[in-house]
Structure formats: C-alpha cells, structure tokens
Tab-separated table of C-alpha atoms and ligand atoms in Angstrom:
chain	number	residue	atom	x	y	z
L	1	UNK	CA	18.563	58.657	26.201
L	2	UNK	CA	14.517	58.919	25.971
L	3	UNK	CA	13.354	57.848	22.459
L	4	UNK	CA	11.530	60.365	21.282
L	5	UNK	CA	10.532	58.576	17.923
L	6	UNK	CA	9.072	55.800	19.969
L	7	UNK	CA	6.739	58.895	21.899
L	8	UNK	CA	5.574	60.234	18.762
L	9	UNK	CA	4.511	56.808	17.596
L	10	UNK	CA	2.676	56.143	20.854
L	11	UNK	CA	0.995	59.428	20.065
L	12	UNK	CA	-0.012	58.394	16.694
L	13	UNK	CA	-1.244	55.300	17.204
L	14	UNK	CA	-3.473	56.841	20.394
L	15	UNK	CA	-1.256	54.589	23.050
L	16	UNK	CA	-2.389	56.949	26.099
L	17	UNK	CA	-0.292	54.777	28.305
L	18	UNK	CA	2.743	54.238	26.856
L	19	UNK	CA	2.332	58.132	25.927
L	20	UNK	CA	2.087	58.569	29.518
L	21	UNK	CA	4.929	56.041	30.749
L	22	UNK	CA	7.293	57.154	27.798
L	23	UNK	CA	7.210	61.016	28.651
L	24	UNK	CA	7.801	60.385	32.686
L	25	UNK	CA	10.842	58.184	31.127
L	26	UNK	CA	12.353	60.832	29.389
L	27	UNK	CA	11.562	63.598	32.001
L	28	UNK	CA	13.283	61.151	34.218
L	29	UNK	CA	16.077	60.758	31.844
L	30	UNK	CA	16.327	64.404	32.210
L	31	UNK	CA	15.132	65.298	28.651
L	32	UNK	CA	14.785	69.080	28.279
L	33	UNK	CA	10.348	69.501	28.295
L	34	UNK	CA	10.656	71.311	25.005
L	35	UNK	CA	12.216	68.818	22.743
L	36	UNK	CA	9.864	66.466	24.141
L	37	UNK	CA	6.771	68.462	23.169
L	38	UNK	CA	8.515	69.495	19.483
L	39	UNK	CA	10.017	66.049	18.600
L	40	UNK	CA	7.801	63.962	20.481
L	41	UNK	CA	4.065	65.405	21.002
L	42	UNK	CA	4.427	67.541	18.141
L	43	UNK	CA	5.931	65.693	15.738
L	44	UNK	CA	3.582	62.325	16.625
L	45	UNK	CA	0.517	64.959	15.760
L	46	UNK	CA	2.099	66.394	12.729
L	47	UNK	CA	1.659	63.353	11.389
L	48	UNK	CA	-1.867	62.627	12.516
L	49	UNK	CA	-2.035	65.623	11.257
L	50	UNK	CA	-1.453	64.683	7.380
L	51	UNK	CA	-2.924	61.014	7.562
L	52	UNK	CA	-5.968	62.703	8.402
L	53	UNK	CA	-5.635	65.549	5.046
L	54	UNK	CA	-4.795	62.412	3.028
L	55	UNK	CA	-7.872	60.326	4.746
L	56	UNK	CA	-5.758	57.511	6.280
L	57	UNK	CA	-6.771	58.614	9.289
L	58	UNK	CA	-10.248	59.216	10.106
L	59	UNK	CA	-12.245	61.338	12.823
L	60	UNK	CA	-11.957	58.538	15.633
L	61	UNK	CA	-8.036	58.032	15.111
L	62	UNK	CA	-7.691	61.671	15.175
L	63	UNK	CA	-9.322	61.735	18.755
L	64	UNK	CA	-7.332	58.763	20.393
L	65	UNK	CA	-4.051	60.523	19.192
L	66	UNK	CA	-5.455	63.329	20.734
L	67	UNK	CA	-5.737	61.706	23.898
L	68	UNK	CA	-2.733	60.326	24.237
L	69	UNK	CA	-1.158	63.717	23.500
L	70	UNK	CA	-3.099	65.163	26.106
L	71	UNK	CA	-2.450	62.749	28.446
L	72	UNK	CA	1.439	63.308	27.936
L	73	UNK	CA	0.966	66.754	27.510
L	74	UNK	CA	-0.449	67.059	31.256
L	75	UNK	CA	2.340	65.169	32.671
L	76	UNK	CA	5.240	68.206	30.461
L	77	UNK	CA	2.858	71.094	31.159
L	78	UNK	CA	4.269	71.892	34.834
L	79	UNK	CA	7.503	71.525	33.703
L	80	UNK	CA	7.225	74.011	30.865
L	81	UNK	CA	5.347	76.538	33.078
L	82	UNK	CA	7.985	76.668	35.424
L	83	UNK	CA	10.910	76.588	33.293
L	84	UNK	CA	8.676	80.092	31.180
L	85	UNK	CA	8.058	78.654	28.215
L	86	UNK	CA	5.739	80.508	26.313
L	87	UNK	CA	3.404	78.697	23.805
L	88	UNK	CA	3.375	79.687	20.295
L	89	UNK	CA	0.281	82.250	20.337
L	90	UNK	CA	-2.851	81.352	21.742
L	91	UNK	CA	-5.797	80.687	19.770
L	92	UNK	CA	-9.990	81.841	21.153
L	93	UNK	CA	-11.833	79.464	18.972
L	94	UNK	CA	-15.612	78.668	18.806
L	95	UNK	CA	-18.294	77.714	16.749
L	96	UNK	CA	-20.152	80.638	15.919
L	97	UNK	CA	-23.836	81.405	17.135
L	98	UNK	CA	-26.621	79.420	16.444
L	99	UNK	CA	-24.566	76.874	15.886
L	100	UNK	CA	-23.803	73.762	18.180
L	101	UNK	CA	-21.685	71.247	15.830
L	102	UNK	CA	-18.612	70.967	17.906
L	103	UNK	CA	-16.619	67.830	16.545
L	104	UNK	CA	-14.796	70.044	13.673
L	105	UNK	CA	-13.713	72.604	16.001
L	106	UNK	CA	-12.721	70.218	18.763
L	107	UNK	CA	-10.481	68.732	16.308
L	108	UNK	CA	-9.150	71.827	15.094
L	109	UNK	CA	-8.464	72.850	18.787
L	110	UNK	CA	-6.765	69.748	19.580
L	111	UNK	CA	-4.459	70.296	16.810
L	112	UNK	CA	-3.634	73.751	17.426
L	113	UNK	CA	-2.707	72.622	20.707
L	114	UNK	CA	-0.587	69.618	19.815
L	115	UNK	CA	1.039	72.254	17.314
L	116	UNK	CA	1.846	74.202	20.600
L	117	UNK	CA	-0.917	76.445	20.801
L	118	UNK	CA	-2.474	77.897	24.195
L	119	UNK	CA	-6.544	77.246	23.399
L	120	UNK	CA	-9.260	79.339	24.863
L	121	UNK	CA	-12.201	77.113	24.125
L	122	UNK	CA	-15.324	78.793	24.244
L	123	UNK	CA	-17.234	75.905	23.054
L	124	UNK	CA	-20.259	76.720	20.712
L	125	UNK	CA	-23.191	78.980	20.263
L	126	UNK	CA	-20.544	81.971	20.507
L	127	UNK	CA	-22.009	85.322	20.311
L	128	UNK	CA	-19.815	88.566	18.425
L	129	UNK	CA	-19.691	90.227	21.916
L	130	UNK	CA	-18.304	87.254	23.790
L	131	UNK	CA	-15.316	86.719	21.099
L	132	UNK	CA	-15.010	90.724	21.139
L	133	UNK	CA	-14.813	90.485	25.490
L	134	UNK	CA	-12.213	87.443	24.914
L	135	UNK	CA	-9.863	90.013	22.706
L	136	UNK	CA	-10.572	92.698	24.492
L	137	UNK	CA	-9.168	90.789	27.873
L	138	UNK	CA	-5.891	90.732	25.520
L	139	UNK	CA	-5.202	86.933	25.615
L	140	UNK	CA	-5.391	85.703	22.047
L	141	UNK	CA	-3.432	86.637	18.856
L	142	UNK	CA	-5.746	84.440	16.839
L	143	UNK	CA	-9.812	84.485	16.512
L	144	UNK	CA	-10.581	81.081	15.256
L	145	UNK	CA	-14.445	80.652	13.885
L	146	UNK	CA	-15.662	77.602	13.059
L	147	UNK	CA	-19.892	76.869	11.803
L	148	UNK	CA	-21.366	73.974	9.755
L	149	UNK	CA	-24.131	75.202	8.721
L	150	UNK	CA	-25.152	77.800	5.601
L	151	UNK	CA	-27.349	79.759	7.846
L	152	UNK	CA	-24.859	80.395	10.561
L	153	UNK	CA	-21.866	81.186	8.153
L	154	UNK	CA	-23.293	85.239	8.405
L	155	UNK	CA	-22.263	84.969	12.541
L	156	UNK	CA	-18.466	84.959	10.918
L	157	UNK	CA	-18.732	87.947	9.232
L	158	UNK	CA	-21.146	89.426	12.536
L	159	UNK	CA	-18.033	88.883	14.589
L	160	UNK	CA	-15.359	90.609	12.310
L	161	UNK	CA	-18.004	93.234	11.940
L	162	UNK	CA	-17.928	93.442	15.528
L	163	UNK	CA	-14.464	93.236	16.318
L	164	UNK	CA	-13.930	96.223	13.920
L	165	UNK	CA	-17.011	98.095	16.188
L	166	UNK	CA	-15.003	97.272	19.238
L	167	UNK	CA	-11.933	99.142	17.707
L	168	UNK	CA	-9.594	95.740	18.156
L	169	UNK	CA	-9.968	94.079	14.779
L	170	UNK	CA	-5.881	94.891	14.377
L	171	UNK	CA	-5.136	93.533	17.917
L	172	UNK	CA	-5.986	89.775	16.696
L	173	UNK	CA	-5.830	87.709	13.208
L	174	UNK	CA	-9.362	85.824	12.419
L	175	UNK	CA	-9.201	82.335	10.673
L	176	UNK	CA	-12.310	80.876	9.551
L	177	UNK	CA	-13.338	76.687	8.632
L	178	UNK	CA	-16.140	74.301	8.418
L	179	UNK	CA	-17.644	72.299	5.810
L	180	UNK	CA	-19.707	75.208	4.213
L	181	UNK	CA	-16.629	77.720	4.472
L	182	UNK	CA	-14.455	78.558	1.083
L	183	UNK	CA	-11.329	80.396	1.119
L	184	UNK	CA	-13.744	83.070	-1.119
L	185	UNK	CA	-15.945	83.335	1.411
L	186	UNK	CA	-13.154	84.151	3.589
L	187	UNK	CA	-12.033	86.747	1.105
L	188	UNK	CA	-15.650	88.206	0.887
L	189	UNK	CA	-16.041	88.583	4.945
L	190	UNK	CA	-12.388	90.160	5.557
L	191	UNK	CA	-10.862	86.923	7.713
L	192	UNK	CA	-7.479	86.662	7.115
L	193	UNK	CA	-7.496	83.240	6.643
L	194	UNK	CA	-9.598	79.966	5.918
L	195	UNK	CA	-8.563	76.438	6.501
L	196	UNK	CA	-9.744	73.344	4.916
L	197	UNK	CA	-9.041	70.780	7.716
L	198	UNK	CA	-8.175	70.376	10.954
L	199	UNK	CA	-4.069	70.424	10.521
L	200	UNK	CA	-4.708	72.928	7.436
L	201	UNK	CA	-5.441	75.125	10.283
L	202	UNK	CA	-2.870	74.541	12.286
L	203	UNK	CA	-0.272	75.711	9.315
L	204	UNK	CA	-2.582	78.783	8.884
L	205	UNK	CA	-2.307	80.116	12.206
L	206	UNK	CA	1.673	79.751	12.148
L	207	UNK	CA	1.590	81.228	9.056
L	208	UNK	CA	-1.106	84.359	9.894
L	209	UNK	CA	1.299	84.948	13.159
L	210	UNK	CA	5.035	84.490	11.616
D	1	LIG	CO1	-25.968	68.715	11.734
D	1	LIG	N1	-26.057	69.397	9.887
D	1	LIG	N2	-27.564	69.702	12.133
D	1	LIG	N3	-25.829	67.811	13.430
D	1	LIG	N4	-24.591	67.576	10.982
D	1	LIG	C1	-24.874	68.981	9.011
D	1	LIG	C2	-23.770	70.039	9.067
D	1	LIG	C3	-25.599	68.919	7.601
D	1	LIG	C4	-24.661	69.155	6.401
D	1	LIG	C5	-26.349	67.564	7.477
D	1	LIG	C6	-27.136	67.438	6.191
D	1	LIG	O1	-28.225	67.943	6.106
D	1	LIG	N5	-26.594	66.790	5.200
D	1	LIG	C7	-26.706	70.011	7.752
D	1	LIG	C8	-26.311	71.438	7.330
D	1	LIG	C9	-26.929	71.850	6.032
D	1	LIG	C10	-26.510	73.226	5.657
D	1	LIG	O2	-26.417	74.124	6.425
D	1	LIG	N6	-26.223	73.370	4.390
D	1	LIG	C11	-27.010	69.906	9.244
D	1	LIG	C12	-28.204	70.349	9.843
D	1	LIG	C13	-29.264	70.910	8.900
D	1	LIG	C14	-28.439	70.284	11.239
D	1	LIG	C15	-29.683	70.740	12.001
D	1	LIG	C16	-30.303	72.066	11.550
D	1	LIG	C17	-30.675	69.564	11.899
D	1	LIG	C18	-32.038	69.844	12.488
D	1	LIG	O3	-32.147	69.939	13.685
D	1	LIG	N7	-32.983	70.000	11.608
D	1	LIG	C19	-29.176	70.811	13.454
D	1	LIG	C20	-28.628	72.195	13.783
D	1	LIG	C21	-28.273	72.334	15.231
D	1	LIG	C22	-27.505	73.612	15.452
D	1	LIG	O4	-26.313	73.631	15.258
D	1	LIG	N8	-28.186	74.681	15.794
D	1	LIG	C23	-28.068	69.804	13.402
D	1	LIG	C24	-27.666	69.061	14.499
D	1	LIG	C25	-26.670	68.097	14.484
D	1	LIG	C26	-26.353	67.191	15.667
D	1	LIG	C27	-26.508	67.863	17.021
D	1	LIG	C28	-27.285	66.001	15.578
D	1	LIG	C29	-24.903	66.720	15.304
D	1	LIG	C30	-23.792	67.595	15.929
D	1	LIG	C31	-23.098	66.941	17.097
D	1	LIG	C32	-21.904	67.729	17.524
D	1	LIG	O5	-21.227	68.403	16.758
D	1	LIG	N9	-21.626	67.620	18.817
D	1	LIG	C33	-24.865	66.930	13.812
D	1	LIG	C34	-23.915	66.317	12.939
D	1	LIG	C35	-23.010	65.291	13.557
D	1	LIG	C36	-23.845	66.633	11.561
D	1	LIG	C37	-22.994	65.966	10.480
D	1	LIG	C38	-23.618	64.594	10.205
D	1	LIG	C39	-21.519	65.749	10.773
D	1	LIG	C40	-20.761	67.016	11.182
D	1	LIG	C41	-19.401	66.625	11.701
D	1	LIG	O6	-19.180	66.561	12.889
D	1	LIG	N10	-18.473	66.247	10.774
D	1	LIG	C42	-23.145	66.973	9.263
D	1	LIG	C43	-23.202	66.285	7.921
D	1	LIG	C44	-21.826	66.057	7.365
D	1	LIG	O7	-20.956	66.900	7.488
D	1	LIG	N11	-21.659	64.955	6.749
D	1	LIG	C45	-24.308	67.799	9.682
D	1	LIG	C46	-17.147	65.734	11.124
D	1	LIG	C47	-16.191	66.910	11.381
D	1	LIG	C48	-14.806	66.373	11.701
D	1	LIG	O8	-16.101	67.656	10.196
D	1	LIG	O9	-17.173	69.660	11.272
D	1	LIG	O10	-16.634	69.632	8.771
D	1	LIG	P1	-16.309	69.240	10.169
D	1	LIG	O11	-14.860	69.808	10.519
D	1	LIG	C49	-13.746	69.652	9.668
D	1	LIG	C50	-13.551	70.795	8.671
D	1	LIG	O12	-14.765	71.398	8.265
D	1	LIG	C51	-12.622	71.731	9.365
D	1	LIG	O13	-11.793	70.880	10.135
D	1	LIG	C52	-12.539	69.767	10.599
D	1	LIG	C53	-11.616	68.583	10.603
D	1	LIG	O14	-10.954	68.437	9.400
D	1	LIG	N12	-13.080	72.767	10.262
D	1	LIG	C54	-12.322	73.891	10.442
D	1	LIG	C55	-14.137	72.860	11.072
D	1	LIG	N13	-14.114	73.993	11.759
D	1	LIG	C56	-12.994	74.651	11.402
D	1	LIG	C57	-12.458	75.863	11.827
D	1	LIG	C58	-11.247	76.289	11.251
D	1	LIG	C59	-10.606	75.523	10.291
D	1	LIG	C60	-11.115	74.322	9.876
D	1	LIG	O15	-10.654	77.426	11.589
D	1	LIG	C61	-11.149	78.152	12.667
C-alpha cells in the first residue's frame, strides 16, 4: 500500500527524488492518480502552504516544495489525462503591464496548481487585451492579476475595465494580490476577490468558483 503521508512529506521538505521515486511506487502499487494528487501532492502543499502564511517557511522552501511537486506531478499527469480527470478550474494569471516582478505570481501559480488548478501562465508585462483574448478563447474560469508596484496597480482595474468592454466580464471571476494590493482596493476596482499570500489565493479561487 503506497504511503501517501511519506509523499506529502517528500513534497514538503522539497525531496524531488524521493517525490519522484515515491509516486512511480504507488502508481506501481496501483494507487488510483487522484488520491495521490489530493492526499499526497496536495496535501504535502497545503501545508507549505500555511508554514509559509505563518512564516516558517520562507520564499526558497516554498520553491523546492514546488519542485518536487512538479516533478511528481509530471510523472501522475498522463495518468490523469487519460483516465478524464478534469482539474478544478483553470486559472490565466499574470502580472499586470508595466510590470515585470514575477516571484509573487510564480508562487501563487505554483500553488494554484498544487491545489489542482490548470495554470495559463502568461508571465508578466500583461496587457488588458491579451487577458481579454485569453477569456475570450474560453479556457479560464478565473483571471488572476498580480503587480508590485503602486504605479502599475491602475493596469488591474484597466483589465476589468476591459473585460467589461469585451462583453465577458460574467464569463470569468478576477482575483487580485501583490504587496501594494488591499482587499479595499479590490472592493474599489470591482475584482471579486483579493488575496494576501500565495496559499490565501489558492482558498480564494475555490471559494470565488464553489
Ligand atoms: Co522591484 N520594487 N522594482 N524589483 N522589488 C519593489 C516592489 C519595491 C517595493 C522596492 C522598494 O522600493 N522598496 C518598489 C516598489 C515601490 C512602489 O511601487 N511602491 C520596487 C521598484 C520601485 C522597482 C523598480 C521601479 C526599480 C527601478 O528600476 N527603479 C523596478 C520596476 C521594474 C518593473 O517592474 N517595471 C523594479 C525591479 C525589480 C527587479 C527586476 C530588480 C526585481 C524583480 C525580479 C523578479 O520578480 N523576477 C525586484 C524585486 C525583487 C523587488 C523586491 C525586492 C522583492 C519583490 C518580491 O519578489 N518579493 C520588492 C521589495 C519588497 O517587496 N521587499 C521590490 C517576494 C514575493 C514572494 O512577494 O511579490 O509580494 P510578493 O508576492 C507575495 C504576495 O504579494 C502575494 O503572494 C506572494 C507570496 O505570498 N501575491 C499575490 C503576489 N501576487 C499575487 C496575486 C494574487 C494573490 C496574491 O492573486 C492573483
């Protein structure tokens, strides 16, 4: 019987490895692919997840966990696509333009995807237009904006503004985060939602789409 436990603690102490090696086991061991991405993958990031809210676990932990998740992840993910397992929602997320700080939203991303989220990464320097051409393409449930800077914080409200223009503001839910962002800025823009941190945002989005 694979040990899932033992997984999820490879995941959160960034053992790519034995991440690797323990997830072939319990595919091997004939493991259904879901319960080892919920109570294995998942589970190991949840908790990276909340070390990191409670600072026990800083940016560079947060990363190697991340690794190792991915690194597992790639050996489930053929599995799950042929046995039709759909992810949870999938998430566009960028940092807005003008701005290029990317290590927030990378984290953020990674998260969302250990939480069992499909990403669309469109990396940073996003324009309105190219989030509105992502929703219009019909992909993502969930706009997720992230900027770090004061003077780039106005490109959130741009791309609501624009996603209301392009008549598809209903199709998606926007969450907004970064170090300038407040949940009353949020408020004052129209996003439906604003996350602190990095597993903050991962609650938000199953939240926004329950
Ligand atoms: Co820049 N920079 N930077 N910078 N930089 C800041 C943000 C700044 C506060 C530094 C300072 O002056 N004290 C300041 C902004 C001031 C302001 O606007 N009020 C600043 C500035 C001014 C600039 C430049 C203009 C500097 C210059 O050239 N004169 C320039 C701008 C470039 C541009 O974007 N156009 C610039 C450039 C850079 C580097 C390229 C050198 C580098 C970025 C490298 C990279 O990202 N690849 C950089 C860095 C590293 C920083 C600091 C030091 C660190 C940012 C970071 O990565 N933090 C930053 C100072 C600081 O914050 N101490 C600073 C770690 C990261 C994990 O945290 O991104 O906050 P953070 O993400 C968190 C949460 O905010 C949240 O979750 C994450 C994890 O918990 N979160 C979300 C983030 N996005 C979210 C989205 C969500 C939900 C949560 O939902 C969608």
């Amino acid at each position: 019987m694979a040990d899932l436990q033992a997984l999820a603690e490879t995941v959160i102490s960034g053992n790519k490895e034995e991440a690797e090696r323990l997830t072939r086991e319990a595919v091997a061991d004939g493991t259904d692919p879901v319960t080892i991405v919920n109570d294995g993958l998942i589970a190991g990031m949840s908790v990276v997840g909340e070390k990191f809210k409670n600072n026990e676990f800083y940016v560079p932990e947060v990363l190697i966990a991340a690794r190792a998740m991915h690194a597992a992840m790639d050996v489930v993910k053929p599995l799950l696509a042929e046995s039709g397992v759909e992810p949870r929602g999938t998430v566009a997320i960028g940092t807005v333009k003008g701005d290029l700080h990317d290590i927030g939203k990378n984290l953020v991303s990674m998260m969302l995807e250990g939480g069992g989220y499909e990403i669309i990464d469109l990396e940073v320097d996003v324009s309105p237009e190219k989030f509105v051409e992502v929703v219009n393409e019909g992909n993502a449930q969930v706009v997720a904006l992230s900027a770090l800077l004061t003077t780039t914080m106005p490109s959130m409200k741009d791309t609501i503004d624009a996603l209301e223009e392009a008549g598809v503001r209903d199709n998606v839910k926007v969450i907004i985060g970064g170090a300038p962002v407040t949940q009353n800025y949020a408020d004052e823009i129209g996003a439906d939602g604003y996350a602190p941190d990095a597993a903050s945002a991962v609650d938000k989005v199953g939240e926004l789409l329950a």
